[in-house]
Coordinates of C-alpha atoms and ligand atoms in Angstrom, one line a residue:
Chain A
M15 CA -86.1 -89.1 2.2
S16 CA -82.9 -90.6 3.4
G17 CA -79.7 -88.9 4.5
S18 CA -81.1 -85.9 6.4
R19 CA -78.4 -84.7 8.6
S20 CA -80.2 -85.0 11.8
A21 CA -81.2 -88.6 11.2
R22 CA -77.8 -89.7 10.0
K23 CA -75.1 -90.4 12.4
S24 CA -72.5 -87.7 12.8
F25 CA -69.5 -87.5 10.5
V26 CA -67.3 -86.8 13.5
T27 CA -65.7 -89.6 15.3
P28 CA -67.1 -90.5 18.7
H29 CA -63.5 -90.0 20.0
M30 CA -63.5 -86.3 18.9
R31 CA -67.1 -85.8 19.9
N32 CA -66.2 -86.8 23.4
I33 CA -63.6 -84.1 23.8
P34 CA -65.2 -81.2 25.6
R35 CA -65.0 -77.6 24.3
S36 CA -62.5 -75.4 26.0
G37 CA -63.8 -73.4 28.9
I38 CA -61.7 -70.5 27.5
R39 CA -63.5 -70.6 24.2
D40 CA -66.8 -70.5 26.0
F41 CA -65.8 -67.5 28.0
F42 CA -64.3 -65.8 24.9
E43 CA -67.6 -66.0 23.1
I44 CA -69.4 -64.3 26.0
V45 CA -66.8 -61.6 26.3
S46 CA -66.7 -60.9 22.6
T47 CA -70.3 -59.8 22.6
R48 CA -69.4 -56.9 24.8
K49 CA -67.7 -53.6 24.2
D50 CA -65.1 -51.7 26.2
V51 CA -64.2 -54.6 28.3
I52 CA -61.0 -54.4 30.4
S53 CA -59.6 -57.8 29.9
L54 CA -57.4 -59.6 32.3
S55 CA -58.1 -62.8 30.4
I56 CA -55.3 -62.6 27.8
G57 CA -52.7 -65.3 27.9
E58 CA -50.1 -63.5 25.8
P59 CA -47.7 -60.6 26.3
D60 CA -49.1 -57.1 25.7
F61 CA -45.7 -56.0 24.4
V62 CA -45.2 -55.9 20.7
T63 CA -42.3 -58.0 19.5
P64 CA -39.1 -56.0 19.9
W65 CA -38.3 -54.0 16.8
H66 CA -35.0 -55.6 15.9
I67 CA -36.6 -59.0 16.0
R68 CA -39.4 -57.9 13.7
E69 CA -36.7 -56.3 11.5
A70 CA -34.9 -59.6 11.2
S71 CA -38.0 -61.1 9.8
M72 CA -38.5 -58.2 7.4
D73 CA -34.9 -58.4 6.2
A74 CA -35.3 -62.1 5.6
L75 CA -38.4 -61.4 3.5
D76 CA -36.4 -58.7 1.6
H77 CA -33.8 -61.3 0.8
G78 CA -36.4 -63.7 -0.5
A79 CA -36.5 -66.1 2.4
T80 CA -39.8 -67.6 1.3
A81 CA -39.0 -71.3 1.1
Y82 CA -39.2 -74.4 3.4
T83 CA -36.4 -75.0 5.8
A84 CA -35.0 -78.3 6.8
N85 CA -37.6 -80.3 8.7
H86 CA -35.7 -79.9 11.9
G87 CA -35.5 -76.2 11.3
L88 CA -32.6 -73.9 10.4
L89 CA -29.4 -75.4 11.7
E90 CA -28.2 -72.0 12.8
L91 CA -31.2 -71.6 15.0
R92 CA -30.8 -75.1 16.5
Q93 CA -27.2 -74.3 17.3
A94 CA -28.3 -71.0 18.9
I95 CA -30.9 -72.9 21.0
A96 CA -28.3 -75.5 22.0
G97 CA -26.1 -72.6 23.3
Y98 CA -29.0 -70.9 25.0
I99 CA -30.2 -74.1 26.8
A100 CA -26.7 -75.1 27.8
A101 CA -25.8 -71.7 29.2
G102 CA -29.2 -70.8 30.8
F103 CA -30.6 -74.1 31.9
G104 CA -27.7 -76.5 32.3
A105 CA -28.6 -79.2 29.8
T106 CA -26.6 -79.9 26.6
Y107 CA -28.2 -81.1 23.4
D108 CA -26.8 -81.9 20.0
P109 CA -28.3 -79.4 17.5
R110 CA -28.3 -82.0 14.7
T111 CA -30.2 -84.8 16.4
E112 CA -31.7 -83.5 19.6
I113 CA -33.4 -80.2 18.8
L114 CA -36.5 -79.7 16.7
I115 CA -38.0 -76.3 15.7
T116 CA -41.8 -76.4 15.9
V117 CA -44.8 -74.3 15.3
G118 CA -45.0 -73.0 18.9
V119 CA -44.8 -75.1 22.0
S120 CA -48.4 -76.1 21.0
E121 CA -47.1 -78.2 18.2
A122 CA -44.1 -79.5 20.2
L123 CA -46.5 -80.6 23.0
D124 CA -48.7 -82.5 20.6
L125 CA -45.6 -84.2 18.9
A126 CA -44.2 -85.1 22.3
I127 CA -47.3 -86.7 23.6
R128 CA -48.0 -88.6 20.4
A129 CA -44.4 -89.8 20.3
V130 CA -44.4 -91.3 23.8
A131 CA -48.0 -92.1 24.9
G132 CA -50.7 -94.1 23.3
P133 CA -53.7 -96.3 24.1
G134 CA -53.4 -97.8 27.5
D135 CA -50.8 -95.3 28.8
D136 CA -51.5 -92.9 31.6
V137 CA -50.1 -89.4 31.4
L138 CA -49.9 -87.6 34.7
Y139 CA -50.3 -83.9 34.8
H140 CA -51.1 -81.3 37.5
E141 CA -54.2 -79.2 37.7
P142 CA -55.1 -76.3 37.6
C143 CA -53.3 -76.3 34.2
Y144 CA -53.1 -75.0 30.7
V145 CA -56.2 -75.9 28.8
S146 CA -54.5 -78.0 26.1
Y147 CA -53.0 -80.8 28.2
A148 CA -56.0 -83.2 28.7
P149 CA -57.3 -82.8 25.1
V150 CA -53.9 -83.3 23.5
I151 CA -53.3 -86.4 25.6
R152 CA -56.7 -87.7 24.5
F153 CA -55.9 -87.0 20.8
A154 CA -53.1 -89.4 21.2
G155 CA -55.4 -92.1 22.6
A156 CA -53.7 -92.0 26.0
N157 CA -55.3 -91.5 29.3
P158 CA -55.0 -88.1 31.1
V159 CA -54.6 -88.4 34.8
P160 CA -54.8 -85.1 36.7
M161 CA -53.2 -84.5 40.0
T162 CA -54.8 -81.8 42.0
T163 CA -52.9 -79.0 43.6
G164 CA -54.2 -76.2 45.8
V165 CA -53.3 -73.3 48.0
D166 CA -52.1 -75.6 50.7
S167 CA -49.1 -76.5 48.6
Q168 CA -49.0 -73.1 46.9
F169 CA -50.2 -74.8 43.8
R170 CA -46.9 -76.6 43.7
L171 CA -46.7 -80.3 42.7
T172 CA -44.7 -82.5 45.1
A173 CA -43.0 -85.8 44.7
G174 CA -45.4 -87.2 47.2
M175 CA -48.4 -86.3 45.1
I176 CA -46.9 -87.9 42.1
E177 CA -45.9 -91.0 44.0
S178 CA -49.5 -91.6 45.0
A179 CA -50.8 -91.1 41.5
I180 CA -48.4 -93.5 39.8
T181 CA -49.9 -96.8 38.5
P182 CA -48.4 -99.6 36.5
N183 CA -49.8 -97.8 33.4
T184 CA -48.1 -94.5 34.1
R185 CA -45.6 -93.7 31.3
V186 CA -45.3 -89.9 31.2
L187 CA -45.3 -87.0 33.6
L188 CA -46.2 -83.6 32.2
L189 CA -44.9 -80.6 34.1
N190 CA -45.5 -76.9 33.6
F191 CA -43.6 -74.6 35.9
P192 CA -43.8 -71.7 36.1
S193 CA -47.5 -72.6 35.7
N194 CA -50.3 -71.2 33.7
P195 CA -52.7 -70.3 35.4
T196 CA -51.3 -70.2 39.0
G197 CA -47.8 -68.7 38.5
A198 CA -46.4 -71.5 40.8
V199 CA -42.7 -72.4 40.5
L200 CA -41.0 -75.5 41.9
P201 CA -37.9 -75.0 44.0
R202 CA -34.8 -76.9 42.9
S203 CA -35.1 -79.4 45.8
E204 CA -38.6 -80.4 44.8
L205 CA -37.5 -80.9 41.1
E206 CA -34.7 -83.1 42.3
A207 CA -37.1 -85.2 44.5
I208 CA -39.4 -85.5 41.5
A209 CA -36.4 -86.5 39.3
R210 CA -35.5 -89.3 41.7
L211 CA -39.0 -90.6 41.6
V212 CA -39.1 -90.4 37.8
V213 CA -35.9 -92.4 37.5
K214 CA -37.1 -94.9 40.1
H215 CA -40.3 -95.6 38.2
D216 CA -38.7 -95.3 34.7
L217 CA -41.0 -92.5 33.5
L218 CA -40.4 -89.9 30.9
V219 CA -41.0 -86.2 31.7
I220 CA -42.4 -83.7 29.3
S221 CA -41.6 -80.3 30.7
D222 CA -43.4 -77.3 29.3
E223 CA -41.0 -74.5 30.2
I224 CA -42.6 -71.7 28.1
Y225 CA -42.7 -69.4 31.1
I226 CA -39.3 -70.3 32.5
E227 CA -37.8 -66.9 31.6
L228 CA -40.5 -65.2 33.6
T229 CA -39.3 -66.5 36.9
Y230 CA -39.1 -63.6 39.3
D231 CA -37.7 -64.5 42.7
G232 CA -35.1 -67.1 42.2
P233 CA -33.0 -69.0 39.7
M234 CA -34.6 -70.6 36.7
N235 CA -34.6 -74.4 37.1
S236 CA -35.2 -76.9 34.4
I237 CA -35.8 -80.5 35.4
A238 CA -33.6 -81.5 32.4
S239 CA -30.6 -80.4 34.4
C240 CA -31.4 -82.7 37.4
P241 CA -29.3 -85.8 37.8
G242 CA -30.4 -88.6 35.4
M243 CA -33.1 -86.5 33.7
R244 CA -31.5 -85.3 30.5
D245 CA -32.2 -88.6 28.8
R246 CA -35.7 -89.0 30.1
T247 CA -37.0 -85.4 29.5
I248 CA -38.6 -83.7 26.5
L249 CA -37.9 -80.1 27.2
L250 CA -40.3 -77.7 25.5
N251 CA -39.8 -74.0 25.2
G252 CA -40.4 -71.2 22.8
F253 CA -40.4 -67.6 21.9
S254 CA -44.0 -66.6 22.4
K255 CA -43.8 -65.4 26.0
T256 CA -40.1 -64.7 26.5
W257 CA -39.9 -62.4 23.5
A258 CA -43.5 -61.5 23.0
M259 CA -43.7 -63.4 19.8
T260 CA -47.0 -65.4 20.0
G261 CA -48.0 -64.5 16.4
F262 CA -44.8 -65.8 15.0
R263 CA -45.7 -69.4 16.0
V264 CA -42.3 -70.7 16.8
G265 CA -41.0 -73.0 19.6
F266 CA -38.8 -75.9 20.0
A267 CA -38.3 -79.3 21.7
C268 CA -35.1 -80.8 23.0
A269 CA -35.0 -84.5 23.6
P270 CA -32.7 -87.6 23.4
P271 CA -32.3 -88.7 19.7
E272 CA -34.6 -91.6 19.7
V273 CA -37.5 -89.6 21.1
L274 CA -36.7 -86.6 19.0
E275 CA -36.6 -88.7 15.8
A276 CA -40.1 -90.0 16.6
M277 CA -41.4 -86.5 17.1
M278 CA -39.6 -85.5 13.9
K279 CA -41.5 -88.2 11.9
I280 CA -44.9 -86.7 12.9
H281 CA -43.6 -83.2 12.3
Q282 CA -42.2 -83.8 8.8
Y283 CA -45.5 -85.4 7.6
T284 CA -47.9 -83.0 9.3
M285 CA -46.1 -79.7 9.5
L286 CA -43.0 -80.0 7.3
C287 CA -41.3 -77.1 9.0
A288 CA -41.9 -74.0 11.1
P289 CA -42.3 -70.8 9.0
I290 CA -38.9 -69.6 7.9
L291 CA -39.6 -65.9 8.7
S292 CA -40.4 -66.8 12.2
Q293 CA -37.3 -68.9 12.5
K294 CA -35.2 -65.9 11.4
A295 CA -36.9 -63.7 14.0
A296 CA -36.2 -66.4 16.6
L297 CA -32.6 -66.5 15.8
E298 CA -32.4 -62.7 16.2
A299 CA -34.1 -63.0 19.6
L300 CA -31.5 -65.4 20.8
R301 CA -28.6 -63.5 19.4
N302 CA -29.5 -60.0 20.5
G303 CA -32.7 -60.2 22.6
D304 CA -31.3 -60.4 26.1
P305 CA -32.0 -56.8 27.0
D306 CA -35.5 -57.0 25.8
K307 CA -36.4 -60.1 27.8
A308 CA -34.8 -58.5 30.9
H309 CA -36.8 -55.4 30.4
M310 CA -40.1 -57.2 29.9
R311 CA -39.4 -59.4 32.9
S312 CA -38.9 -56.4 35.2
V313 CA -42.1 -54.7 34.0
Y314 CA -44.0 -57.9 34.6
A315 CA -42.5 -58.2 38.0
Q316 CA -43.6 -54.7 39.0
R317 CA -47.1 -55.3 37.8
R318 CA -47.2 -58.6 39.7
N319 CA -46.3 -56.8 42.9
F320 CA -49.0 -54.2 42.2
I321 CA -51.8 -56.6 41.3
H322 CA -50.9 -59.0 44.2
G323 CA -51.0 -56.1 46.6
R324 CA -54.3 -54.7 45.3
L325 CA -56.1 -58.0 45.2
N326 CA -55.1 -58.7 48.8
E327 CA -56.2 -55.2 49.9
I328 CA -59.5 -55.7 48.1
G329 CA -60.1 -58.9 50.1
L330 CA -59.4 -61.4 47.3
P331 CA -56.6 -63.4 48.9
C332 CA -53.9 -64.5 46.5
L333 CA -50.4 -65.9 46.7
L334 CA -47.5 -64.0 45.3
P335 CA -46.9 -65.8 42.0
E336 CA -43.3 -66.6 41.4
G337 CA -43.5 -66.9 37.7
A338 CA -45.5 -66.5 34.4
F339 CA -47.9 -63.5 34.2
Y340 CA -50.9 -64.7 36.1
V341 CA -52.3 -64.3 39.6
F342 CA -54.9 -66.8 40.9
P343 CA -56.9 -65.1 43.6
F344 CA -59.5 -66.9 45.8
V345 CA -63.0 -65.6 44.9
G346 CA -65.1 -68.2 46.6
G347 CA -65.9 -66.3 49.7
F348 CA -69.2 -64.7 48.4
G349 CA -71.4 -67.7 47.9
L350 CA -70.8 -67.7 44.1
T351 CA -69.0 -70.2 42.0
A352 CA -66.0 -69.0 40.1
R353 CA -68.0 -68.9 36.9
E354 CA -70.8 -66.9 38.5
F355 CA -68.3 -64.5 40.0
S356 CA -66.6 -64.0 36.6
L357 CA -69.8 -63.6 34.7
R358 CA -71.2 -61.1 37.2
L359 CA -68.0 -59.2 37.2
L360 CA -68.1 -59.0 33.5
D361 CA -71.8 -58.0 33.5
E362 CA -71.6 -55.4 36.2
E363 CA -68.2 -53.9 35.8
N364 CA -67.0 -55.0 32.3
V365 CA -63.9 -56.7 33.6
A366 CA -63.0 -60.1 32.1
C367 CA -61.2 -62.7 34.2
V368 CA -61.2 -66.4 33.4
P369 CA -62.9 -68.6 36.0
G370 CA -60.5 -71.0 37.6
T371 CA -62.6 -74.0 36.5
A372 CA -61.5 -73.4 32.9
F373 CA -58.2 -74.9 34.1
G374 CA -59.6 -78.0 35.8
A375 CA -62.3 -78.8 38.4
C376 CA -60.0 -77.9 41.3
G377 CA -59.9 -74.3 40.0
E378 CA -63.3 -73.9 41.5
G379 CA -63.3 -70.9 43.8
F380 CA -60.5 -69.2 41.9
M381 CA -60.1 -66.8 39.0
R382 CA -57.2 -66.2 36.7
C383 CA -56.1 -62.6 36.3
S384 CA -53.4 -62.0 33.7
Y385 CA -51.1 -59.0 34.2
A386 CA -49.9 -59.1 30.7
T387 CA -51.7 -55.8 30.1
D388 CA -50.9 -52.2 30.6
L389 CA -50.6 -50.9 34.2
D390 CA -53.4 -48.4 33.6
N391 CA -55.7 -51.3 32.7
I392 CA -54.7 -53.2 35.8
K393 CA -55.4 -50.1 38.0
E394 CA -58.8 -49.6 36.5
A395 CA -59.7 -53.3 36.7
M396 CA -58.7 -53.3 40.4
R397 CA -60.9 -50.2 41.1
R398 CA -63.8 -51.9 39.4
L399 CA -63.1 -55.2 41.2
E400 CA -63.0 -53.4 44.5
R401 CA -66.4 -51.8 43.8
F402 CA -67.8 -55.1 42.8
V403 CA -66.5 -56.9 45.9
G404 CA -67.8 -54.1 48.0
R405 CA -71.3 -54.7 46.7
L406 CA -71.0 -58.5 47.2
R407 CA -69.6 -58.3 50.7
P408 CA -72.7 -57.3 52.8
A409 CA -74.6 -60.2 51.1
A410 CA -71.9 -62.6 52.0
T411 CA -72.2 -62.5 55.8
Chain B
M8 CA -30.6 -46.7 37.2
D9 CA -32.6 -47.4 40.3
E10 CA -36.1 -48.8 39.6
L11 CA -37.8 -46.0 41.4
L12 CA -36.2 -43.4 39.1
K13 CA -37.0 -45.5 36.1
L14 CA -40.6 -45.5 37.0
L15 CA -40.7 -41.8 37.7
R16 CA -39.0 -41.1 34.4
Q17 CA -41.8 -43.1 32.7
N18 CA -44.5 -41.4 34.6
A19 CA -43.7 -38.7 37.1
L20 CA -47.4 -38.5 38.1
E21 CA -47.5 -42.0 39.5
S22 CA -48.7 -41.8 43.1
P23 CA -46.3 -42.9 46.0
E24 CA -48.9 -45.5 46.9
N25 CA -48.8 -47.1 43.5
L26 CA -45.0 -46.8 43.4
A27 CA -44.9 -48.6 46.7
R28 CA -47.1 -51.4 45.4
L29 CA -45.1 -51.7 42.2
L30 CA -41.8 -52.0 44.1
N31 CA -43.2 -53.9 47.0
Q32 CA -41.9 -51.3 49.5
P33 CA -43.6 -49.3 52.3
V34 CA -45.0 -46.0 51.0
E35 CA -43.2 -44.0 53.6
E36 CA -39.9 -45.3 52.3
I37 CA -40.9 -44.4 48.7
R38 CA -41.8 -40.8 49.9
A39 CA -38.5 -40.5 51.7
R40 CA -36.5 -41.7 48.8
I41 CA -38.1 -39.3 46.4
A42 CA -37.5 -36.4 48.9
R43 CA -33.9 -37.4 49.0
Y44 CA -33.5 -37.5 45.3
E45 CA -35.0 -34.1 45.1
A46 CA -32.8 -32.7 47.9
D47 CA -29.7 -34.2 46.3
G48 CA -30.6 -32.6 43.0
I49 CA -30.8 -36.0 41.3
I50 CA -34.4 -35.3 40.4
R51 CA -34.3 -31.8 39.0
G52 CA -37.9 -31.3 38.1
Y53 CA -41.0 -32.8 36.7
Q54 CA -42.3 -31.8 33.2
A55 CA -44.9 -32.9 30.7
I56 CA -43.5 -34.1 27.4
V57 CA -45.5 -32.0 24.9
N58 CA -45.7 -32.7 21.2
E59 CA -45.3 -29.1 20.1
D60 CA -45.8 -29.9 16.5
R61 CA -49.5 -30.5 17.4
L62 CA -49.9 -27.0 18.9
D63 CA -50.0 -24.0 16.6
L64 CA -47.2 -22.3 18.4
N65 CA -45.4 -21.1 15.3
R66 CA -42.1 -21.6 17.1
V67 CA -38.9 -22.8 15.7
R68 CA -36.3 -25.0 17.2
A69 CA -32.7 -25.2 16.2
V70 CA -29.5 -27.0 17.1
I71 CA -26.3 -24.9 17.1
E72 CA -22.8 -26.3 17.0
I73 CA -20.4 -23.9 18.5
K74 CA -16.6 -23.9 18.5
V75 CA -15.0 -22.0 21.4
T76 CA -11.5 -21.2 22.5
P77 CA -11.1 -22.7 26.0
E78 CA -9.9 -20.2 28.6
R79 CA -6.7 -20.8 30.6
E80 CA -8.7 -21.1 33.8
G81 CA -12.0 -23.0 33.7
G82 CA -11.6 -24.3 30.2
F83 CA -15.0 -24.4 28.4
D84 CA -17.0 -23.9 31.5
K85 CA -16.9 -20.1 31.6
V86 CA -18.2 -19.5 28.1
A87 CA -20.6 -22.4 28.4
N88 CA -22.0 -21.0 31.6
R89 CA -22.6 -17.7 29.9
I90 CA -24.4 -19.2 27.0
S91 CA -26.5 -21.5 29.1
R92 CA -28.0 -18.4 30.9
F93 CA -29.9 -17.3 27.8
P94 CA -33.6 -18.1 28.1
E95 CA -33.6 -19.2 24.4
V96 CA -31.3 -22.0 25.3
E97 CA -33.2 -25.2 26.3
S98 CA -30.4 -27.7 26.6
M99 CA -26.7 -27.6 26.1
F100 CA -23.8 -30.1 26.1
L101 CA -20.0 -30.1 25.9
M102 CA -19.1 -32.4 23.0
S103 CA -16.2 -34.4 21.7
G104 CA -15.4 -34.2 18.0
G105 CA -15.5 -31.4 15.5
Y106 CA -17.1 -28.7 17.7
D107 CA -17.3 -28.0 21.4
L108 CA -20.8 -27.0 22.5
L109 CA -24.1 -28.3 21.2
V110 CA -26.9 -25.9 22.0
F111 CA -30.7 -26.5 21.6
V112 CA -32.5 -23.2 21.2
R113 CA -36.0 -22.1 20.4
G114 CA -37.5 -18.8 19.2
Q115 CA -40.7 -17.4 17.7
T116 CA -39.4 -17.1 14.2
L117 CA -36.5 -18.1 12.0
Q118 CA -35.3 -14.5 12.1
D119 CA -35.5 -14.6 15.9
V120 CA -33.1 -17.5 16.1
A121 CA -30.9 -16.1 13.4
G122 CA -30.7 -12.8 15.3
F123 CA -29.9 -14.6 18.5
V124 CA -27.0 -16.5 16.9
S125 CA -25.5 -13.6 15.1
E126 CA -26.0 -10.8 17.7
R127 CA -25.8 -12.6 21.0
L128 CA -23.9 -15.9 20.6
A129 CA -21.3 -15.1 17.9
T130 CA -20.3 -12.0 19.7
I131 CA -19.4 -13.7 22.9
H132 CA -15.7 -13.6 23.6
G133 CA -14.3 -17.0 23.0
V134 CA -16.9 -18.1 20.5
V135 CA -15.0 -19.0 17.3
S136 CA -17.7 -20.2 15.0
T137 CA -21.3 -21.4 14.9
A138 CA -23.3 -23.7 12.7
T139 CA -27.1 -23.5 13.0
H140 CA -29.5 -26.3 12.0
F141 CA -33.2 -25.8 12.1
M142 CA -35.5 -28.6 13.2
L143 CA -38.2 -29.6 10.8
K144 CA -40.2 -32.2 12.5
T145 CA -40.1 -34.1 15.8
Y146 CA -40.3 -37.9 15.6
K147 CA -39.2 -38.7 19.1
D148 CA -38.5 -36.6 22.1
Q149 CA -37.0 -37.6 25.5
G150 CA -37.6 -41.3 24.7
V151 CA -41.2 -40.7 23.7
L152 CA -42.4 -41.4 20.1
M153 CA -44.3 -38.4 18.8
F154 CA -46.4 -40.4 16.4
T155 CA -49.0 -42.8 17.7
E156 CA -48.0 -46.3 16.7
P157 CA -50.9 -48.2 15.1
T158 CA -52.0 -50.8 17.7
H159 CA -53.0 -54.3 16.9
E160 CA -55.8 -55.6 19.0
R161 CA -55.2 -58.8 20.8
I162 CA -58.0 -61.2 21.2
Q163 CA -59.8 -60.5 24.5
V164 CA -59.6 -64.0 26.0
S165 CA -56.8 -66.4 25.2
P166 CA -55.4 -69.5 27.0
Ligands
PLP522 C1 -48.4 -73.4 29.5 C2 -48.4 -73.1 28.0 N1 -47.9 -73.9 27.2 C3 -47.9 -73.7 25.8 C4 -48.5 -72.5 25.3 C5 -48.5 -72.3 23.8 O1 -47.5 -71.6 23.4 P1 -47.0 -71.4 21.9 O2 -47.4 -70.0 21.5 O3 -45.5 -71.5 21.9 O4 -47.7 -72.4 21.1 C6 -49.1 -71.6 26.2 C7 -49.8 -70.4 25.7 O5 -50.5 -69.7 26.3 C8 -49.1 -71.9 27.6 O6 -49.6 -71.0 28.5

């Protein structure tokens, strides 16, 4: 009897087998066995896409827009993006050669990494961070090098931290501010210090700015607008968070022509183009969606104030996040790991929050709470969390 | 509009403590500001928004367009003032365009409203003509949709 599956070696490459499962997926599987959970674990807006944006998609469907678009995406949309980035973020791009429409920032990230990093290259990124970064770097055969941030720097990355992580193999620096899961934002001065370092060491920056429109307390700063950076930055942004369009799967990359062309090569052979109905919706968002994004931003900002206030009252200290829609409280004061805390909270109070370790080892002791959910849910979750912490506290002395 | 008023318009039952947290301001200040809005007549009351179609009230609502002759002194205000006193009148506005006053009324029956228009409104000195439209169904009232939108469940945990 030859060829029994267990005896035979796996069909899957060792390379893929070595990539760990996402901590988010693990947690999802536990949560999905339960009913009536209040979830603060959701990394997407709770708003439904604004009606006029949905309507643009429906109109396009009515008019028979069911075909491929140019590989780069609709030129009209690329032009609108060029205007949007120039006006809002201070970097100018040629819509014909420097902008690519992608299937979300997810695809853009993959293209960017594959275009500029390969075997032997180190890619620096900061933790705690979005779950995709390390795996996507590995898919490209490159070497993910995390830099740890913590409360002492308010989860901000500093030029000093980067400087000490740079090696002769460092090619790329991957940034995500405002950050998922911490909500940290970098001040302009720090971005400029980082930019000087990047120029000095001849690196390239991939900047995932998907949450940039959800910056609450100050100006929105893109590193692409720092001196010397436009030509060594791949700027990634999209429509998922800003206009509550996660299901449309549409994002974009802006980069100098040579880099964009390399990304485009992968895109044309693997994706062909982003869905046309989503591109039409994205165009409507850029043309007429300013009031919607402003409204959603102000609602998030109020919820942020609320949840930040309540968590600190409850005795789970957290920084006031300056962006995105997450708070990252410290839950390590009760003799439990982040995972144990999250699982017991789920078990005893039916509230789901992702343990900080899903975002990197340095997330130990923390928990990500998303406030992209209705205020009533947040209130009830905080009541339950307060009760839970009240029970833990006597034991923690 | 000020954020506090916006929040109260969405939910007048929100506690001052929660309003304070949402706006990141001391609760005493929130209380004082609400009191000031009330005293200044900017906040004129708090009401539940009820979907009356769901209650078996057997009531009818109508909108009436009224043309009036303005008076030498006080213009439209004098007639408008009189009309606005009727308990049947729920809301009322001075309008630009083809007529002058737009009046929202309610009554027990169609005859009720018809009687109100012909006997009490039309007979007022200064009222030139009226056009009455009965409302058939409420889709949205005071910014609130009266049908429940189907909600699409998001996945419970996502990155
Ligand atoms: C930091 C970050 N980057 C990228 C993405 C993916 O976004 P998209 O929907 O555009 O693929 C997410 C989604 O959660 C995110 O949090």
